[in-house]
Short mmCIF file of C-alpha atoms and ligand atoms in Angstrom, two decimals:
data_model
loop_
_atom_site.label_atom_id
_atom_site.label_comp_id
_atom_site.label_asym_id
_atom_site.label_seq_id
_atom_site.Cartn_x
_atom_site.Cartn_y
_atom_site.Cartn_z
CA UNK P 1 20.52 -4.36 41.49
CA UNK P 2 21.51 -8.08 42.16
CA UNK P 3 18.20 -10.02 41.56
CA UNK P 4 17.46 -12.03 44.51
CA UNK P 5 17.31 -15.52 42.90
CA UNK P 6 16.78 -17.97 45.71
CA UNK P 7 12.97 -18.48 46.24
CA UNK P 8 11.72 -18.34 42.61
CA UNK P 9 14.72 -20.29 41.55
CA UNK P 10 14.07 -23.12 44.02
CA UNK P 11 10.51 -23.46 42.75
CA UNK P 12 11.66 -24.04 39.03
CA UNK P 13 11.64 -27.58 37.47
CA UNK P 14 14.71 -29.66 38.03
CA UNK P 15 16.03 -29.26 34.50
CA UNK P 16 15.99 -25.33 34.84
CA UNK P 17 17.70 -25.48 38.30
CA UNK P 18 20.45 -27.67 36.78
CA UNK P 19 21.13 -25.23 33.95
CA UNK P 20 21.16 -22.34 36.49
CA UNK P 21 23.60 -24.28 38.84
CA UNK P 22 25.83 -24.92 35.85
CA UNK P 23 25.77 -21.15 34.87
CA UNK P 24 26.65 -20.28 38.48
CA UNK P 25 29.58 -22.45 38.76
CA UNK P 26 30.88 -21.08 35.26
CA UNK P 27 30.38 -17.64 35.95
CA UNK P 28 32.55 -17.97 39.22
CA UNK P 29 35.18 -20.09 37.39
CA UNK P 30 35.34 -17.36 34.53
CA UNK P 31 35.06 -14.47 36.71
CA UNK P 32 31.93 -13.50 34.80
CA UNK P 33 29.28 -10.93 35.43
CA UNK P 34 25.61 -11.37 33.99
CA UNK P 35 24.07 -8.19 33.16
CA UNK P 36 20.29 -8.25 31.97
CA UNK P 37 17.90 -5.64 30.86
CA UNK P 38 14.34 -5.47 32.09
CA UNK P 39 12.93 -7.09 28.83
CA UNK P 40 14.58 -10.26 29.41
CA UNK P 41 12.62 -13.27 30.31
CA UNK P 42 11.82 -13.72 33.93
CA UNK P 43 14.26 -16.38 34.76
CA UNK P 44 17.14 -14.48 33.07
CA UNK P 45 16.40 -11.56 35.41
CA UNK P 46 16.40 -13.71 38.30
CA UNK P 47 19.83 -15.06 37.68
CA UNK P 48 21.50 -11.87 36.66
CA UNK P 49 24.03 -10.13 38.81
CA UNK P 50 22.45 -6.89 37.83
CA UNK P 51 19.05 -5.97 36.14
CA UNK P 52 18.66 -2.41 34.65
CA UNK P 53 17.77 0.17 31.76
CA UNK P 54 20.25 0.92 29.24
CA UNK P 55 21.86 3.71 31.18
CA UNK P 56 22.22 1.55 34.38
CA UNK P 57 23.76 -1.25 32.31
CA UNK P 58 26.25 1.05 30.57
CA UNK P 59 27.33 2.40 34.03
CA UNK P 60 27.67 -1.15 35.29
CA UNK P 61 29.63 -2.18 32.27
CA UNK P 62 31.94 0.89 32.89
CA UNK P 63 32.72 -0.03 36.38
CA UNK P 64 32.74 -3.79 36.45
CA UNK P 65 35.89 -5.64 37.81
CA UNK P 66 34.77 -8.88 36.12
CA UNK P 67 36.79 -10.46 33.33
CA UNK P 68 33.86 -11.49 31.28
CA UNK P 69 30.63 -9.72 30.63
CA UNK P 70 27.62 -11.81 29.47
CA UNK P 71 25.17 -9.20 28.26
CA UNK P 72 21.70 -10.35 28.28
CA UNK P 73 20.14 -7.77 26.22
CA UNK P 74 20.42 -6.67 22.41
CA UNK P 75 23.58 -6.27 20.39
CA UNK P 76 24.02 -2.54 20.63
CA UNK P 77 23.94 -2.90 24.51
CA UNK P 78 26.58 -5.63 24.41
CA UNK P 79 28.47 -3.43 21.92
CA UNK P 80 28.43 -0.51 24.22
CA UNK P 81 29.94 -2.62 27.07
CA UNK P 82 32.75 -3.69 24.72
CA UNK P 83 33.35 -0.09 23.64
CA UNK P 84 33.86 0.70 27.42
CA UNK P 85 35.81 -2.58 28.07
CA UNK P 86 38.07 -3.35 25.08
CA UNK P 87 40.25 -5.63 27.23
CA UNK P 88 37.36 -7.74 28.60
CA UNK P 89 35.60 -10.50 26.88
CA UNK P 90 31.89 -9.59 26.09
CA UNK P 91 29.52 -12.50 25.37
CA UNK P 92 25.92 -12.09 24.21
CA UNK P 93 23.94 -15.38 24.33
CA UNK P 94 22.35 -14.83 20.89
CA UNK P 95 24.20 -12.74 18.18
CA UNK P 96 21.09 -12.24 16.22
CA UNK P 97 19.50 -10.24 19.03
CA UNK P 98 19.39 -7.06 16.93
CA UNK P 99 17.07 -3.87 17.35
CA UNK P 100 14.92 -2.20 14.72
CA UNK P 101 16.19 1.10 15.63
CA UNK P 102 19.84 0.35 15.25
CA UNK P 103 19.27 -2.00 12.30
CA UNK P 104 17.41 0.50 10.39
CA UNK P 105 19.84 3.27 10.76
CA UNK P 106 22.90 2.24 8.62
CA UNK P 107 26.02 4.12 9.00
CA UNK P 108 26.20 4.90 5.36
CA UNK P 109 22.73 6.54 5.40
CA UNK P 110 23.39 8.28 8.62
CA UNK P 111 26.57 9.70 7.16
CA UNK P 112 24.53 11.09 4.28
CA UNK P 113 21.88 12.58 6.50
CA UNK P 114 24.56 14.34 8.70
CA UNK P 115 26.14 15.80 5.71
CA UNK P 116 22.85 17.56 4.96
CA UNK P 117 23.31 19.54 8.44
CA UNK P 118 27.14 20.15 8.78
CA UNK P 119 26.80 22.76 11.55
CA UNK P 120 24.52 20.29 13.63
CA UNK P 121 25.53 18.78 16.87
CA UNK P 122 24.75 15.12 16.62
CA UNK P 123 22.84 13.50 19.69
CA UNK P 124 22.20 9.81 19.16
CA UNK P 125 20.09 7.52 21.26
CA UNK P 126 22.25 4.61 22.48
CA UNK P 127 19.97 2.23 20.38
CA UNK P 128 22.28 2.44 17.48
CA UNK P 129 25.44 0.42 16.04
CA UNK P 130 28.97 1.40 17.00
CA UNK P 131 29.35 2.70 13.51
CA UNK P 132 26.56 5.24 14.16
CA UNK P 133 27.96 6.13 17.61
CA UNK P 134 31.32 6.70 15.86
CA UNK P 135 29.50 9.65 13.94
CA UNK P 136 27.99 11.06 17.04
CA UNK P 137 28.87 14.09 19.32
CA UNK P 138 26.80 12.72 22.28
CA UNK P 139 25.00 9.47 23.16
CA UNK P 140 21.72 9.48 25.31
CA UNK P 141 19.40 7.02 26.71
CA UNK P 142 15.71 7.44 27.33
CA UNK P 143 16.53 8.03 30.92
CA UNK P 144 18.78 11.05 30.45
CA UNK P 145 17.91 12.38 26.91
CA UNK P 146 15.86 15.41 28.13
CA UNK P 147 18.35 16.24 30.82
CA UNK P 148 21.18 16.19 28.41
CA UNK P 149 19.59 18.11 25.65
CA UNK P 150 18.75 20.74 28.28
CA UNK P 151 22.30 21.19 29.19
CA UNK P 152 23.35 21.86 25.55
CA UNK P 153 23.62 25.48 24.68
CA UNK P 154 20.33 27.07 23.48
CA UNK P 155 21.35 28.14 20.06
CA UNK P 156 23.03 24.86 19.12
CA UNK P 157 21.31 23.07 16.13
CA UNK P 158 20.78 19.45 16.96
CA UNK P 159 20.37 16.16 14.95
CA UNK P 160 18.44 13.63 17.13
CA UNK P 161 18.54 9.90 15.93
CA UNK P 162 17.46 7.32 15.48
CA UNK P 163 14.13 7.19 17.34
CA UNK P 164 11.72 9.93 16.22
CA UNK P 165 9.03 9.14 18.88
CA UNK P 166 11.65 9.77 21.59
CA UNK P 167 13.02 12.65 19.76
CA UNK P 168 9.35 14.27 19.51
CA UNK P 169 8.98 13.67 23.28
CA UNK P 170 12.24 15.29 24.07
CA UNK P 171 11.37 18.34 21.96
CA UNK P 172 8.22 18.66 23.74
CA UNK P 173 9.93 18.33 27.13
CA UNK P 174 12.91 20.64 26.29
CA UNK P 175 11.23 23.14 24.01
CA UNK P 176 14.03 22.64 21.62
CA UNK P 177 13.62 22.15 17.86
CA UNK P 178 15.53 18.85 17.00
CA UNK P 179 16.22 17.49 13.22
CA UNK P 180 14.95 14.04 13.65
CA UNK P 181 16.09 10.86 11.88
CA UNK P 182 12.82 9.00 10.87
CA UNK P 183 13.27 5.77 12.89
CA UNK P 184 11.17 3.87 15.26
CA UNK P 185 10.90 0.72 17.36
CA UNK P 186 8.87 -1.95 15.64
CA UNK P 187 7.55 -3.00 19.36
CA UNK P 188 6.66 0.25 20.63
CA UNK P 189 5.02 1.34 17.29
CA UNK P 190 2.71 -1.60 17.59
CA UNK P 191 0.83 -0.69 20.80
CA UNK P 192 -2.93 -0.38 19.92
CA UNK P 193 -4.52 2.98 20.80
CA UNK P 194 -7.89 1.27 20.84
CA UNK P 195 -6.82 -1.37 23.26
CA UNK P 196 -5.52 1.27 25.38
CA UNK P 197 -8.59 3.31 25.45
CA UNK P 198 -10.66 0.21 26.27
CA UNK P 199 -8.32 -0.73 29.15
CA UNK P 200 -8.44 2.93 30.53
CA UNK P 201 -12.27 2.86 30.24
CA UNK P 202 -12.25 -0.59 32.15
CA UNK P 203 -9.75 0.46 34.86
CA UNK P 204 -10.68 4.24 35.19
CA UNK P 205 -8.42 4.37 38.57
CA UNK P 206 -5.32 2.97 36.63
CA UNK P 207 -2.46 5.00 35.94
CA UNK P 208 -0.98 4.81 32.44
CA UNK P 209 2.91 4.32 32.36
CA UNK P 210 4.37 4.66 28.94
CA UNK P 211 8.05 4.40 27.53
CA UNK P 212 8.86 7.39 25.32
CA UNK P 213 9.34 5.18 22.12
CA UNK P 214 5.54 4.87 21.83
CA UNK P 215 3.95 6.86 19.36
CA UNK P 216 2.64 10.33 20.28
CA UNK P 217 -1.12 9.63 20.33
CA UNK P 218 -0.36 7.10 22.99
CA UNK P 219 2.02 9.34 24.89
CA UNK P 220 -0.55 12.19 24.86
CA UNK P 221 -3.06 10.14 26.85
CA UNK P 222 -0.35 8.45 29.25
CA UNK P 223 -0.20 9.66 32.84
CA UNK P 224 3.67 9.13 33.13
CA UNK P 225 6.46 8.82 30.67
CA UNK P 226 10.00 7.51 31.33
CA UNK P 227 12.77 4.97 30.57
CA UNK P 228 12.23 1.30 31.92
CA UNK P 229 13.80 2.09 35.27
CA UNK P 230 11.88 5.33 35.59
CA UNK P 231 8.54 3.36 34.90
CA UNK P 232 9.33 1.03 37.76
CA UNK P 233 10.47 3.74 40.24
CA UNK P 234 7.05 5.54 39.47
CA UNK P 235 5.13 2.46 40.19
CA UNK P 236 6.91 2.32 43.54
CA UNK P 237 6.44 5.96 44.50
CA UNK P 238 2.84 6.38 43.21
CA UNK P 239 -0.30 6.03 45.35
CA UNK P 240 -2.07 4.34 42.48
CA UNK P 241 -2.84 0.56 42.88
CA UNK P 242 -3.31 -0.44 39.37
CA UNK P 243 -1.11 0.47 36.24
CA UNK P 244 -1.58 0.08 32.61
CA UNK P 245 2.02 -0.29 31.22
CA UNK P 246 2.75 0.63 27.70
CA UNK P 247 6.24 -0.98 27.21
CA UNK P 248 7.64 -4.49 26.64
CA UNK P 249 5.88 -6.71 29.22
CA UNK P 250 9.31 -8.05 30.54
CA UNK P 251 9.23 -5.07 32.86
CA UNK P 252 6.12 -6.36 34.54
CA UNK P 253 8.41 -8.99 36.33
CA UNK P 254 10.35 -6.54 38.31
CA UNK P 255 7.23 -4.39 38.91
CA UNK P 256 5.27 -7.48 40.29
CA UNK P 257 8.27 -8.50 42.47
CA UNK P 258 8.68 -5.05 44.00
CA UNK P 259 4.95 -4.44 44.41
CA UNK P 260 3.24 -7.86 44.69
CA UNK P 261 -0.15 -6.07 45.99
CA UNK P 262 -0.34 -3.69 43.20
CA UNK P 263 -2.02 -4.79 39.76
CA UNK P 264 -0.05 -4.38 36.37
CA UNK P 265 -1.84 -4.75 33.16
CA UNK P 266 0.09 -5.02 29.64
CA UNK P 267 -1.25 -3.52 26.49
CA UNK P 268 -1.61 -5.76 23.31
CA UNK P 269 -0.49 -4.80 19.89
CA UNK P 270 -2.62 -3.93 17.12
CA UNK P 271 -5.27 -6.57 16.30
CA UNK P 272 -4.54 -8.14 19.62
CA UNK P 273 -1.06 -9.56 18.49
CA UNK P 274 1.49 -10.40 21.07
CA UNK P 275 4.00 -8.28 19.08
CA UNK P 276 4.19 -6.18 22.30
CA UNK P 277 7.20 -8.57 23.09
CA UNK P 278 10.61 -7.56 21.65
CA UNK P 279 11.52 -10.63 19.41
CA UNK P 280 15.27 -9.84 19.70
CA UNK P 281 15.41 -9.34 23.38
CA UNK P 282 13.55 -12.74 23.71
CA UNK P 283 16.19 -14.66 21.74
CA UNK P 284 18.14 -15.01 24.76
CA UNK P 285 17.69 -18.07 26.91
CA UNK P 286 19.10 -19.69 29.87
CA UNK P 287 20.40 -22.45 27.82
CA UNK P 288 22.12 -20.08 25.52
CA UNK P 289 23.79 -18.24 28.49
CA UNK P 290 25.11 -21.54 29.72
CA UNK P 291 26.44 -22.39 26.19
CA UNK P 292 28.11 -19.04 25.70
CA UNK P 293 29.90 -19.36 29.03
CA UNK P 294 31.07 -22.90 28.03
CA UNK P 295 32.26 -21.89 24.77
CA UNK P 296 33.16 -18.31 25.49
CA UNK P 297 31.32 -17.32 22.16
CA UNK P 298 29.64 -15.39 20.56
CA UNK P 299 31.97 -12.71 21.31
CA UNK P 300 31.34 -8.91 20.56
CA UNK P 301 34.18 -7.68 18.34
CA UNK P 302 34.63 -4.02 17.19
CA UNK P 303 37.22 -2.52 14.84
CA UNK P 304 39.54 -0.55 17.06
CA UNK P 305 39.39 2.83 15.08
CA UNK P 306 35.44 2.65 15.34
CA UNK P 307 35.70 1.73 18.95
CA UNK P 308 37.86 4.79 19.85
CA UNK P 309 35.54 7.12 17.93
CA UNK P 310 32.42 5.72 19.47
CA UNK P 311 34.01 5.91 22.96
CA UNK P 312 34.09 9.70 23.26
CA UNK P 313 30.25 10.33 22.86
CA UNK P 314 29.55 7.63 25.37
CA UNK P 315 32.05 8.89 27.92
CA UNK P 316 30.55 12.43 27.48
CA UNK P 317 27.22 11.09 28.23
CA UNK P 318 28.38 9.26 31.40
CA UNK P 319 30.10 12.34 32.47
CA UNK P 320 27.20 14.60 31.78
CA UNK P 321 24.68 12.37 33.50
CA UNK P 322 26.71 11.89 36.75
P1 13P K 401 15.47 1.74 28.37
O1 13P K 401 16.74 2.53 28.25
O2 13P K 401 14.42 2.62 28.79
O3 13P K 401 15.65 0.44 29.19
O4 13P K 401 15.02 1.29 27.00
C1 13P K 401 15.74 0.41 26.19
C2 13P K 401 14.93 0.04 24.96
O5 13P K 401 15.44 -0.51 24.10
C3 13P K 401 13.51 0.26 24.92
O6 13P K 401 13.00 -0.30 23.87
FE1 SF4 K 402 14.97 -2.23 20.02
FE2 SF4 K 402 12.49 -1.92 20.31
FE3 SF4 K 402 13.56 -4.26 21.10
FE4 SF4 K 402 14.14 -1.94 22.54
S1 SF4 K 402 12.09 -2.92 22.36
S2 SF4 K 402 15.42 -3.42 21.93
S3 SF4 K 402 13.99 -0.30 20.84
S4 SF4 K 402 13.39 -3.42 19.08
#
């Protein structure tokens, strides 16, 4: 989806518009494509060539004809784009844009974990490093995890890593027993059940939309669970007029743009903190996009042996979820 920039961008302060004009001329000069995740700040979503969830973005990265990919998301997403496009330059506006799921699943610890289950097939959520992907048989995203697990032979024992909340939800949906790596997302773990229940009592007509990285007690009382793109699609297809949204609030931008007459309510973190925003996603800014296009840095680099090993489970995912 190419984000419609014109109207909102014209309303921005002059300095912001000038940055966007400079980004535009550089992206044409460099033959660059700007890919953005739904958790990016509104202005980044508006200037991106394509906005999507992890699966959409990896598909786009696989098919782009651009010479340069500016990945406005977190490191593992840009790394996936590089694994798929070794010949292209992949830039990330801020190299520190990590992810707790990926960072807390170190390749050596994962190798030890796998060694305890030598007969297991290893399904890994895309939120992990290239080194962990290289140790996996199949990659999945929150959009296709249940479908992919359902396609695997019934008797096959499976490791699922690194998100245990997503893993438990997949177990429930598929009826399969999965051996789970004990990781979680610091953002989705922080939604307050108390705040959610208060909001549900205040808006009894509201439909609760949740990302499967949320904890089970929250998923149990949600009405619809899915990846970011599935949550947006659900808001579009549902008859409900009001939604309580249990995921990073960046997603509300697309929801409000598509459905300006519906109401979207975000859920605060525990003790009312604003930790429902992903601190890593929010490191990217328009200024940093401009700087990275000017300097052609920071670039994503991956060891070629690791890249080749990491490529096959990603390719398998793309083939299986066609
Ligand atoms: P999606 O694939 O649903 O966009 O999720 C990515 C993510 O990092 C969620 O926290
Ligand atoms: Fe990672 Fe959570 Fe941020 Fe998604 S929201 S990128 S899982 S830290």
